Short mmCIF file of N, CA, C and O in Angstrom, two decimals:
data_model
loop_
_atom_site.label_atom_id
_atom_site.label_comp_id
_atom_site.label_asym_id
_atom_site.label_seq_id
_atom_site.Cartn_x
_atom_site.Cartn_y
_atom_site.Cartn_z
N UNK A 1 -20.14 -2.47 -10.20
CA UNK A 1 -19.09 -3.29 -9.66
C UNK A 1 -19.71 -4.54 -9.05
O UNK A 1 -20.58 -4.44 -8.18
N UNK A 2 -19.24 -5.79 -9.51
CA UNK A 2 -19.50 -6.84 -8.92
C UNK A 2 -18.81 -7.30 -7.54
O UNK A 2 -17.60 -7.51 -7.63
N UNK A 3 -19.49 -7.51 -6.10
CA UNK A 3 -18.61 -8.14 -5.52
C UNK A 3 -18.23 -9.52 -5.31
O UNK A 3 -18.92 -10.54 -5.35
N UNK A 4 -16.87 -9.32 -5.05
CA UNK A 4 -15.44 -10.38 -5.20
C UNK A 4 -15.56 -11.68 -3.60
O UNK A 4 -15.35 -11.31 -2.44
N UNK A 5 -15.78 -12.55 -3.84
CA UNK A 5 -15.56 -13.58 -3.21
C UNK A 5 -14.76 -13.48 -2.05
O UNK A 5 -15.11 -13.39 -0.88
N UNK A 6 -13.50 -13.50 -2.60
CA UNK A 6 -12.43 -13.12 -1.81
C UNK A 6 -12.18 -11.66 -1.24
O UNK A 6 -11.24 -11.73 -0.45
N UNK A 7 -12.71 -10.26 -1.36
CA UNK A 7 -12.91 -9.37 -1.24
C UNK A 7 -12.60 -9.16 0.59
O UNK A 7 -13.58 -9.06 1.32
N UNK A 8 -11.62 -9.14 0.99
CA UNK A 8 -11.02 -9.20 2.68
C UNK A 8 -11.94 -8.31 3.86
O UNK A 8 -11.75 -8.37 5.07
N UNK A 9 -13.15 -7.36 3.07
CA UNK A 9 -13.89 -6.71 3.68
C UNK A 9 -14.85 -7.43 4.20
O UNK A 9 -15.21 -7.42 5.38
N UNK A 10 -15.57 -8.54 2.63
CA UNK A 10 -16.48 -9.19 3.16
C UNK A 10 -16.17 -10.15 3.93
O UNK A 10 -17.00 -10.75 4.60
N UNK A 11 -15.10 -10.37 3.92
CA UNK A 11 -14.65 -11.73 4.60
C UNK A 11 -14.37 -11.17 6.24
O UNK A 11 -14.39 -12.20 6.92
N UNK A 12 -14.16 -10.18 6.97
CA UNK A 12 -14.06 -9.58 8.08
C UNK A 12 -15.37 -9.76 8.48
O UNK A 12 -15.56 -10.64 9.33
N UNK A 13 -16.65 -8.91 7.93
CA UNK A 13 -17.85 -8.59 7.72
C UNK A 13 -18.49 -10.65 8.56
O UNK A 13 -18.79 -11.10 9.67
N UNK A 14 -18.39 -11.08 7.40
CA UNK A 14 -18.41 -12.90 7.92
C UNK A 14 -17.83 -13.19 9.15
O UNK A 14 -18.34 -13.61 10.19
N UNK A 15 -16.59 -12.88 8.84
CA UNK A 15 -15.81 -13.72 10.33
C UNK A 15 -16.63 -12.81 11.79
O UNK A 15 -16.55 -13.01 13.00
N UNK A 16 -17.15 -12.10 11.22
CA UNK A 16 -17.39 -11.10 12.74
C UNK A 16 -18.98 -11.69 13.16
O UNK A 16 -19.46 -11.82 14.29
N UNK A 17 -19.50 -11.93 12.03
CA UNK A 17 -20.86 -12.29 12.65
C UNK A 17 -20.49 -14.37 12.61
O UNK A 17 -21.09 -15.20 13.30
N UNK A 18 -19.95 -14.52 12.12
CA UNK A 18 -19.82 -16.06 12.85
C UNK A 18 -18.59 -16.43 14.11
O UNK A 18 -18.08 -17.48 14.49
N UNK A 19 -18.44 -14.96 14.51
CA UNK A 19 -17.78 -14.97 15.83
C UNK A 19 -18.75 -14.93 17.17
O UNK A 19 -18.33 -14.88 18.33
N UNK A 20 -20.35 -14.97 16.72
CA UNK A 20 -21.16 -15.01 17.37
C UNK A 20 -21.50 -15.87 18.44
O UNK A 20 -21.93 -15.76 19.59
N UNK A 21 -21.06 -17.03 17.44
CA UNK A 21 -21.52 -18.51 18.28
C UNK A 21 -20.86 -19.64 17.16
O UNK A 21 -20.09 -19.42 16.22
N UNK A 22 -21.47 -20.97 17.63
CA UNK A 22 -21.31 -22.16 16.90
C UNK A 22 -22.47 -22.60 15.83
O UNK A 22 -23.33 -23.45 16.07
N UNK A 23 -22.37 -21.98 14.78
CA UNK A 23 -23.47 -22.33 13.67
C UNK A 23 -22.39 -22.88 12.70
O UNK A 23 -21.16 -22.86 12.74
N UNK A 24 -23.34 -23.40 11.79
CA UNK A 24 -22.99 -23.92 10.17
C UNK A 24 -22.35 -22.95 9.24
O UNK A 24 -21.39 -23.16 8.49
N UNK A 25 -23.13 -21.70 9.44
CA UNK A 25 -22.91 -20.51 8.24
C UNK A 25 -23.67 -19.51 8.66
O UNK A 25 -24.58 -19.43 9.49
N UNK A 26 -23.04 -18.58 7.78
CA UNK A 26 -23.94 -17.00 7.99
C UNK A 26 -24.39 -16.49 6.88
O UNK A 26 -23.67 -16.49 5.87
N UNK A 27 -25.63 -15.97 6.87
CA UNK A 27 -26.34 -15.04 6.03
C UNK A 27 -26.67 -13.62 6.24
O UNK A 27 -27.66 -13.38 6.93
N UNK A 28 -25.91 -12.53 5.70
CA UNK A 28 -25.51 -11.29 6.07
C UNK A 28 -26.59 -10.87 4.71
O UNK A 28 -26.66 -11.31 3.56
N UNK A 29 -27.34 -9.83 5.44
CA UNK A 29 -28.36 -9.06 4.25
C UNK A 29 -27.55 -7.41 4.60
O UNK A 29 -27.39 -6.98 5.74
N UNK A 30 -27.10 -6.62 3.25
CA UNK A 30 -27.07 -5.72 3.22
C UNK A 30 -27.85 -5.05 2.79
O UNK A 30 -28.21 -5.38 1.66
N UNK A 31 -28.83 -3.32 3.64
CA UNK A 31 -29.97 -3.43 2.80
C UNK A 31 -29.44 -1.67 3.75
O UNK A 31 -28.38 -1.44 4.33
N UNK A 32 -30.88 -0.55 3.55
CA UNK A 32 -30.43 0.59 3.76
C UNK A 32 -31.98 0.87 4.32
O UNK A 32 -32.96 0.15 4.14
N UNK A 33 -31.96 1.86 4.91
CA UNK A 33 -33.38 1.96 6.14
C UNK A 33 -34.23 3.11 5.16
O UNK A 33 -35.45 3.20 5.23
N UNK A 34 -33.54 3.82 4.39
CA UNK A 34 -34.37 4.16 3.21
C UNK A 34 -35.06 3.44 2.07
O UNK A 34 -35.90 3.97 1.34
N UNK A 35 -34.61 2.07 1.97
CA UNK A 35 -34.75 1.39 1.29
C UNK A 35 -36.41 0.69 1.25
O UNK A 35 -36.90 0.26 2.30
N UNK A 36 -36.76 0.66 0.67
CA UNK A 36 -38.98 0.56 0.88
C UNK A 36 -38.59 -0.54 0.49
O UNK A 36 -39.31 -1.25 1.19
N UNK A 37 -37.61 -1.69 -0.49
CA UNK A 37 -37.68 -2.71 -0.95
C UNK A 37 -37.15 -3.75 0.29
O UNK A 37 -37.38 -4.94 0.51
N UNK A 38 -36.54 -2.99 0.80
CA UNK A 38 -35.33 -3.65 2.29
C UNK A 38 -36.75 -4.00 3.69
O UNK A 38 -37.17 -5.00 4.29
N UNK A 39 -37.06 -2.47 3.67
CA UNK A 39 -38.08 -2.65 4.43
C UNK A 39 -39.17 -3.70 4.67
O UNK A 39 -39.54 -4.28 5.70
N UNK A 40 -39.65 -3.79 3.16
CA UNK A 40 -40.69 -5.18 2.95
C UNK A 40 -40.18 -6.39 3.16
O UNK A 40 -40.84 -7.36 3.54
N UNK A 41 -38.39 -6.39 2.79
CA UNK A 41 -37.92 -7.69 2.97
C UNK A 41 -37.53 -8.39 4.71
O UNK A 41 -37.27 -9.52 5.13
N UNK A 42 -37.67 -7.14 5.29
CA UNK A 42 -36.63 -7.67 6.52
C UNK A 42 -37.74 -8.41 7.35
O UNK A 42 -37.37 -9.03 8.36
N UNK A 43 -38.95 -8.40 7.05
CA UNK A 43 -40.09 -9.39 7.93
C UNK A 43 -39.65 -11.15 7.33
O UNK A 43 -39.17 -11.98 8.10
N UNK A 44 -39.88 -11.37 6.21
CA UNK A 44 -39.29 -12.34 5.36
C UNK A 44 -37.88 -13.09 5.67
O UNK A 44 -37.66 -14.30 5.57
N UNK A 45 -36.92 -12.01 6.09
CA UNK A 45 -35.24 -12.49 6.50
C UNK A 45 -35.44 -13.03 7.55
O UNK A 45 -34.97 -14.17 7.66
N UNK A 46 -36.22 -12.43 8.79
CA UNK A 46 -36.48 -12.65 10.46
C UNK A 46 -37.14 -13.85 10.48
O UNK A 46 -36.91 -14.71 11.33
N UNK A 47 -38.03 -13.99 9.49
CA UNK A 47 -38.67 -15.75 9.42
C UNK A 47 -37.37 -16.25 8.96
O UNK A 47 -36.78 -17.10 9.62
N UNK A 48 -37.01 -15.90 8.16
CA UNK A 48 -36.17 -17.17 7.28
C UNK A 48 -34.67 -17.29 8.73
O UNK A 48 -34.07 -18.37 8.72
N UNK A 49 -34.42 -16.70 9.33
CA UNK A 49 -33.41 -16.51 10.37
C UNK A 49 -34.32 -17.62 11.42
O UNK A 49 -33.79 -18.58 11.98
N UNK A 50 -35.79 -17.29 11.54
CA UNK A 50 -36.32 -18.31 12.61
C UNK A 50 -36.20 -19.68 12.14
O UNK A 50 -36.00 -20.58 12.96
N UNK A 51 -36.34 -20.01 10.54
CA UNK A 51 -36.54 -21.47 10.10
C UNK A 51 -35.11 -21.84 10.39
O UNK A 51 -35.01 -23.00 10.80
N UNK A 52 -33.83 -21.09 10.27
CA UNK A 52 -32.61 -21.55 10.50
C UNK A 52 -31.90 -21.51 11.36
O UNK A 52 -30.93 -20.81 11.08
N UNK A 53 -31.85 -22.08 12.72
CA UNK A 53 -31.13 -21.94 13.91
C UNK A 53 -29.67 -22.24 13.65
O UNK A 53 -28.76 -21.73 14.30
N UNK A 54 -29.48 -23.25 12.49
CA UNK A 54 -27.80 -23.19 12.83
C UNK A 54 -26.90 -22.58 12.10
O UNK A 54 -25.75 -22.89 11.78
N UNK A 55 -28.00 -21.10 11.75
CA UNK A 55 -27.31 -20.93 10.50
C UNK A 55 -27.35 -19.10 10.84
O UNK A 55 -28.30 -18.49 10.34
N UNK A 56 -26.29 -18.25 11.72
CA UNK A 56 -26.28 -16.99 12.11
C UNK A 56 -27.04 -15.89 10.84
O UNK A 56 -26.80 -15.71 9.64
N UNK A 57 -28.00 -15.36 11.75
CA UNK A 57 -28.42 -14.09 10.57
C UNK A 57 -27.69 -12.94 10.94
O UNK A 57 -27.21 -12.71 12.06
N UNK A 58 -27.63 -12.22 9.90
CA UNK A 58 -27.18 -10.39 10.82
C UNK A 58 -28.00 -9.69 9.27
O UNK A 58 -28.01 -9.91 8.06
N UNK A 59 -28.61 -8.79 10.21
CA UNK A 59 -29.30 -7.43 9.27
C UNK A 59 -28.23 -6.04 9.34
O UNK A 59 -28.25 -5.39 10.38
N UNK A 60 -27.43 -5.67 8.35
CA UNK A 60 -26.76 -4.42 8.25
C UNK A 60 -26.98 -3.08 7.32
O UNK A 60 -26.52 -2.94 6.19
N UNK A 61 -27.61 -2.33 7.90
CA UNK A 61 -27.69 -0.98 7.48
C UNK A 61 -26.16 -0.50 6.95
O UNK A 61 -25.21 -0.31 7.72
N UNK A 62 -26.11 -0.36 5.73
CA UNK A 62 -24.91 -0.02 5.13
C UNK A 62 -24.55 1.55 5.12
O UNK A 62 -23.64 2.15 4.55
N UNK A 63 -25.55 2.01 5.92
CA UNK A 63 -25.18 3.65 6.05
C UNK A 63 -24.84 3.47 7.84
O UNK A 63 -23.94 4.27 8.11
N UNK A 64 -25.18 2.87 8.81
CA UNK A 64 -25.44 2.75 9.50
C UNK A 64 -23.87 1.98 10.30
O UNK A 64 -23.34 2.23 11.38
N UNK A 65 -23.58 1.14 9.40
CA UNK A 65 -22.21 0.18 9.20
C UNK A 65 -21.47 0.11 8.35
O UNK A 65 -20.87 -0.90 7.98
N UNK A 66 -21.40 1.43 7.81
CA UNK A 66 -20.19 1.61 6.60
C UNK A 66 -19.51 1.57 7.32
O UNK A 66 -19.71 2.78 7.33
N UNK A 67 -18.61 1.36 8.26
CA UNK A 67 -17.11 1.17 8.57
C UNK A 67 -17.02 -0.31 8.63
O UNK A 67 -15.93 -0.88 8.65
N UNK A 68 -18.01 -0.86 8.66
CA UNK A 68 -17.56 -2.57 8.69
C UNK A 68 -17.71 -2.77 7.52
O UNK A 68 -17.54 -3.97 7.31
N UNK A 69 -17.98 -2.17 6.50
CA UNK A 69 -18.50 -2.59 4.54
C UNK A 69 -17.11 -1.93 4.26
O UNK A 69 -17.05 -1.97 3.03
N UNK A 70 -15.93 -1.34 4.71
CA UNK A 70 -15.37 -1.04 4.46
C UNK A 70 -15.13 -0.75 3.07
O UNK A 70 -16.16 -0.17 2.75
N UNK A 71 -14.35 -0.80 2.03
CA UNK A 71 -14.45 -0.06 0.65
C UNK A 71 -15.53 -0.58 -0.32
O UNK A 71 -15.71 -0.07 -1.42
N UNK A 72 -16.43 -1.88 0.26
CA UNK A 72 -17.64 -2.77 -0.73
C UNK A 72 -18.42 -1.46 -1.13
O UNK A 72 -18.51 -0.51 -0.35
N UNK A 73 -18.78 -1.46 -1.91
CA UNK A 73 -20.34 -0.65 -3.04
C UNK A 73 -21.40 -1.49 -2.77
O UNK A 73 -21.33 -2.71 -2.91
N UNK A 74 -22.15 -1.02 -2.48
CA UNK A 74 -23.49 -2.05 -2.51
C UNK A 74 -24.76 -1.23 -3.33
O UNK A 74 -25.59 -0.45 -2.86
N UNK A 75 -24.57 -1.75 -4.79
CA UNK A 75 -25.47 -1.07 -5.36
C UNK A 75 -26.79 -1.38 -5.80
O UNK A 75 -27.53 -0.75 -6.55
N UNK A 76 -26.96 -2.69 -5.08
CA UNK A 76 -29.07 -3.42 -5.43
C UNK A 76 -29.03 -4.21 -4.19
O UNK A 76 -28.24 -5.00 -3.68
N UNK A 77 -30.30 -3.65 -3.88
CA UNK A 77 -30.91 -3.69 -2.85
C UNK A 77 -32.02 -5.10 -2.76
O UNK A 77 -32.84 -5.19 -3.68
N UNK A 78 -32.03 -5.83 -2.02
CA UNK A 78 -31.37 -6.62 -1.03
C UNK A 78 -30.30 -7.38 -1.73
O UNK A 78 -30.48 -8.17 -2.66
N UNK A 79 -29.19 -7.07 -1.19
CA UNK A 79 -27.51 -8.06 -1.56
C UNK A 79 -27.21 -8.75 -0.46
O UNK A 79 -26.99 -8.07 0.54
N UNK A 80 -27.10 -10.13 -0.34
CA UNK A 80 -26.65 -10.74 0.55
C UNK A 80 -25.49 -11.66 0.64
O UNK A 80 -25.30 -12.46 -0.28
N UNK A 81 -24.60 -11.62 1.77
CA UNK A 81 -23.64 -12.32 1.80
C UNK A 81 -23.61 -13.43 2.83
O UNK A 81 -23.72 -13.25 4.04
N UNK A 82 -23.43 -14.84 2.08
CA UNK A 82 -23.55 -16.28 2.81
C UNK A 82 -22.29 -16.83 2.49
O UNK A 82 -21.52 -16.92 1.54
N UNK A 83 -22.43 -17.28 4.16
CA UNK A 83 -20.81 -18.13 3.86
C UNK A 83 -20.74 -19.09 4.86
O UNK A 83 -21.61 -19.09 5.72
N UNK A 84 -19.60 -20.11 4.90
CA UNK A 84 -19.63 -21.50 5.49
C UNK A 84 -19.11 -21.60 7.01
O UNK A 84 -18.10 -20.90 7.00
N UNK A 85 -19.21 -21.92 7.87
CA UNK A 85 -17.84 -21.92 9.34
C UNK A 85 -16.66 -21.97 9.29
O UNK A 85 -15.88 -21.89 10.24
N UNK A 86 -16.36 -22.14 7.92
CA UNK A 86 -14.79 -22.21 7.87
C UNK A 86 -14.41 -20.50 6.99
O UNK A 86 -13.31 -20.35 6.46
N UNK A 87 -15.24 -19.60 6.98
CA UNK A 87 -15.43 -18.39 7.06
C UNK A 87 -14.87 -18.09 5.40
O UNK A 87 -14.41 -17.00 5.05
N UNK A 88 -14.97 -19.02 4.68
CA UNK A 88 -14.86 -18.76 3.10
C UNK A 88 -16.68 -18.27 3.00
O UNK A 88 -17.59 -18.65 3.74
N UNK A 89 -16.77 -17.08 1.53
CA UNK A 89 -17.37 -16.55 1.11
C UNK A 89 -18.07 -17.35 0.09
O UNK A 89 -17.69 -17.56 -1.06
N UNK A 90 -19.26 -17.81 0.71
CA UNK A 90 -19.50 -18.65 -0.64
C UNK A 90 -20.70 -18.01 -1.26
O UNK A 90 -21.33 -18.87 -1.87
N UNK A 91 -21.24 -16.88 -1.35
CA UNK A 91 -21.95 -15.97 -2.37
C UNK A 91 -22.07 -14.50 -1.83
O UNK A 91 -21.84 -14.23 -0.64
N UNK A 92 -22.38 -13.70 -2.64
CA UNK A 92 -22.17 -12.35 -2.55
C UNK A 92 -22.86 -11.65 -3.14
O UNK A 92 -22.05 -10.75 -3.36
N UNK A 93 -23.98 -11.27 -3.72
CA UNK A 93 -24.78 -10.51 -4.72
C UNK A 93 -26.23 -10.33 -4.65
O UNK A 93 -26.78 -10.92 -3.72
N UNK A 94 -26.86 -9.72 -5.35
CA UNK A 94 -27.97 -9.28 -4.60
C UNK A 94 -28.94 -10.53 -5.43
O UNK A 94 -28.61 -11.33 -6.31
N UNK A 95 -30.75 -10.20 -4.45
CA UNK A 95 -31.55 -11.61 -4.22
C UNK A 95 -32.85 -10.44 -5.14
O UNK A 95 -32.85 -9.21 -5.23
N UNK A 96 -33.62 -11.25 -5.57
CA UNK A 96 -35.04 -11.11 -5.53
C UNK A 96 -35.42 -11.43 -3.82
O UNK A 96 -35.19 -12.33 -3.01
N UNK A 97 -36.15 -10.07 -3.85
CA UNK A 97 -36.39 -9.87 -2.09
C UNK A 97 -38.01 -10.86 -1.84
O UNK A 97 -39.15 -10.51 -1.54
N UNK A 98 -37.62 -11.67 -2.02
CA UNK A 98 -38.64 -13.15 -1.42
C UNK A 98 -37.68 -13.86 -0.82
O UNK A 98 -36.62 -14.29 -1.27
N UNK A 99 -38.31 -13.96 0.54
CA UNK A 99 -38.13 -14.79 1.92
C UNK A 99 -37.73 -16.36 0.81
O UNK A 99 -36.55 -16.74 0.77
N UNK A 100 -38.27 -16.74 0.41
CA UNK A 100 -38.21 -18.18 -0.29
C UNK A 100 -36.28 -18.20 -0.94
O UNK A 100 -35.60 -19.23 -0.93
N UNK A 101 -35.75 -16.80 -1.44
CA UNK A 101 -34.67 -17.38 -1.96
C UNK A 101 -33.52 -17.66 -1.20
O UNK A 101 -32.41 -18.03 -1.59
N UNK A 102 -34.06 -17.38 0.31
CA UNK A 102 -32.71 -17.39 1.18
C UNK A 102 -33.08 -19.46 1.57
O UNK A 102 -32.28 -20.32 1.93
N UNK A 103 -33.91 -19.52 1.41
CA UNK A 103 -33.96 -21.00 1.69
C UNK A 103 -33.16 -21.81 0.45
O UNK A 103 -32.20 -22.57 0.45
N UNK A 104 -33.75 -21.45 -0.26
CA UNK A 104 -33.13 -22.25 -1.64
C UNK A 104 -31.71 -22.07 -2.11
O UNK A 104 -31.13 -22.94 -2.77
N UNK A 105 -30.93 -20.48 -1.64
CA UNK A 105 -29.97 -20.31 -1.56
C UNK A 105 -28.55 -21.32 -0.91
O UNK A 105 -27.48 -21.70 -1.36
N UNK A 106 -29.35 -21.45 0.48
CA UNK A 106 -28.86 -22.26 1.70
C UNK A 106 -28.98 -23.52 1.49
O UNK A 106 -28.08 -24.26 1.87
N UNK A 107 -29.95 -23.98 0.92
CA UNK A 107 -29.67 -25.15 0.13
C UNK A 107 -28.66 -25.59 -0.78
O UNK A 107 -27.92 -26.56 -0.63
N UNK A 108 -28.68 -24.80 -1.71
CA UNK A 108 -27.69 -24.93 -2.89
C UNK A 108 -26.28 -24.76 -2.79
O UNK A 108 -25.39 -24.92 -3.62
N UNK A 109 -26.25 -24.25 -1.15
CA UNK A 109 -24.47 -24.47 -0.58
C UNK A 109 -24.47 -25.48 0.13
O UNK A 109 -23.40 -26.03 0.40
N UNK A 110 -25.29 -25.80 0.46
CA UNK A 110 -25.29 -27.11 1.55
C UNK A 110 -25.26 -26.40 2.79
O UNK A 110 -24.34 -26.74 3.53
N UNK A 111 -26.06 -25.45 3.24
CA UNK A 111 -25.83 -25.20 4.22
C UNK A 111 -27.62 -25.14 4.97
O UNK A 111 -27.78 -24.87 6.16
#
């Protein structure tokens, strides 16, 4: 199953972590604490969260926060969801787990 843009889960999921503060956008990594690929990545996310101050990170354990993933599948590991301050979904799907694609990502929305 691919996830949906518009998908009202992820879009809760967003609005809740850019209810944080006043940033640009958010970058939501869904990843699982069993996960050895998640694991290697989350040193990589925490830099890439330091290079971006105006731009909210959140790390979610999807076993951990299945009630906020509400009915989403998350089936490849690292999947991340980025989106704008005006709390539209502007990507959803999973990354090659290099620190480098969340930059280039964030780029390519303008964010």
């Amino acid at each position: 199953m691919s996830l949906s843009l518009t998908d009202p889960d992820l879009r809760a999921l967003l609005a809740g972590t850019l209810a944080d503060g006043a940033v640009d956008g958010a970058v939501i990594c869904l990843c699982a604490a069993w996960c050895g690929t998640c694991r290697d990545f989350e040193a990589g996310f925490r830099q890439a969260a330091a290079a971006h101050p105006r731009v909210a990170f959140r790390w979610v354990d999807i076993e951990d926060e299945a009630d906020a993933l509400g009915d989403v599948d998350i089936e490849t590991f690292p999947t991340l969801l980025v989106g704008g301050r005006d709390g539209a979904v502007r990507f959803a799907g999973p990354v090659l787990p290099q620190p480098g694609q969340i930059a280039r990502l964030l780029h390519s929305l303008g964010l």
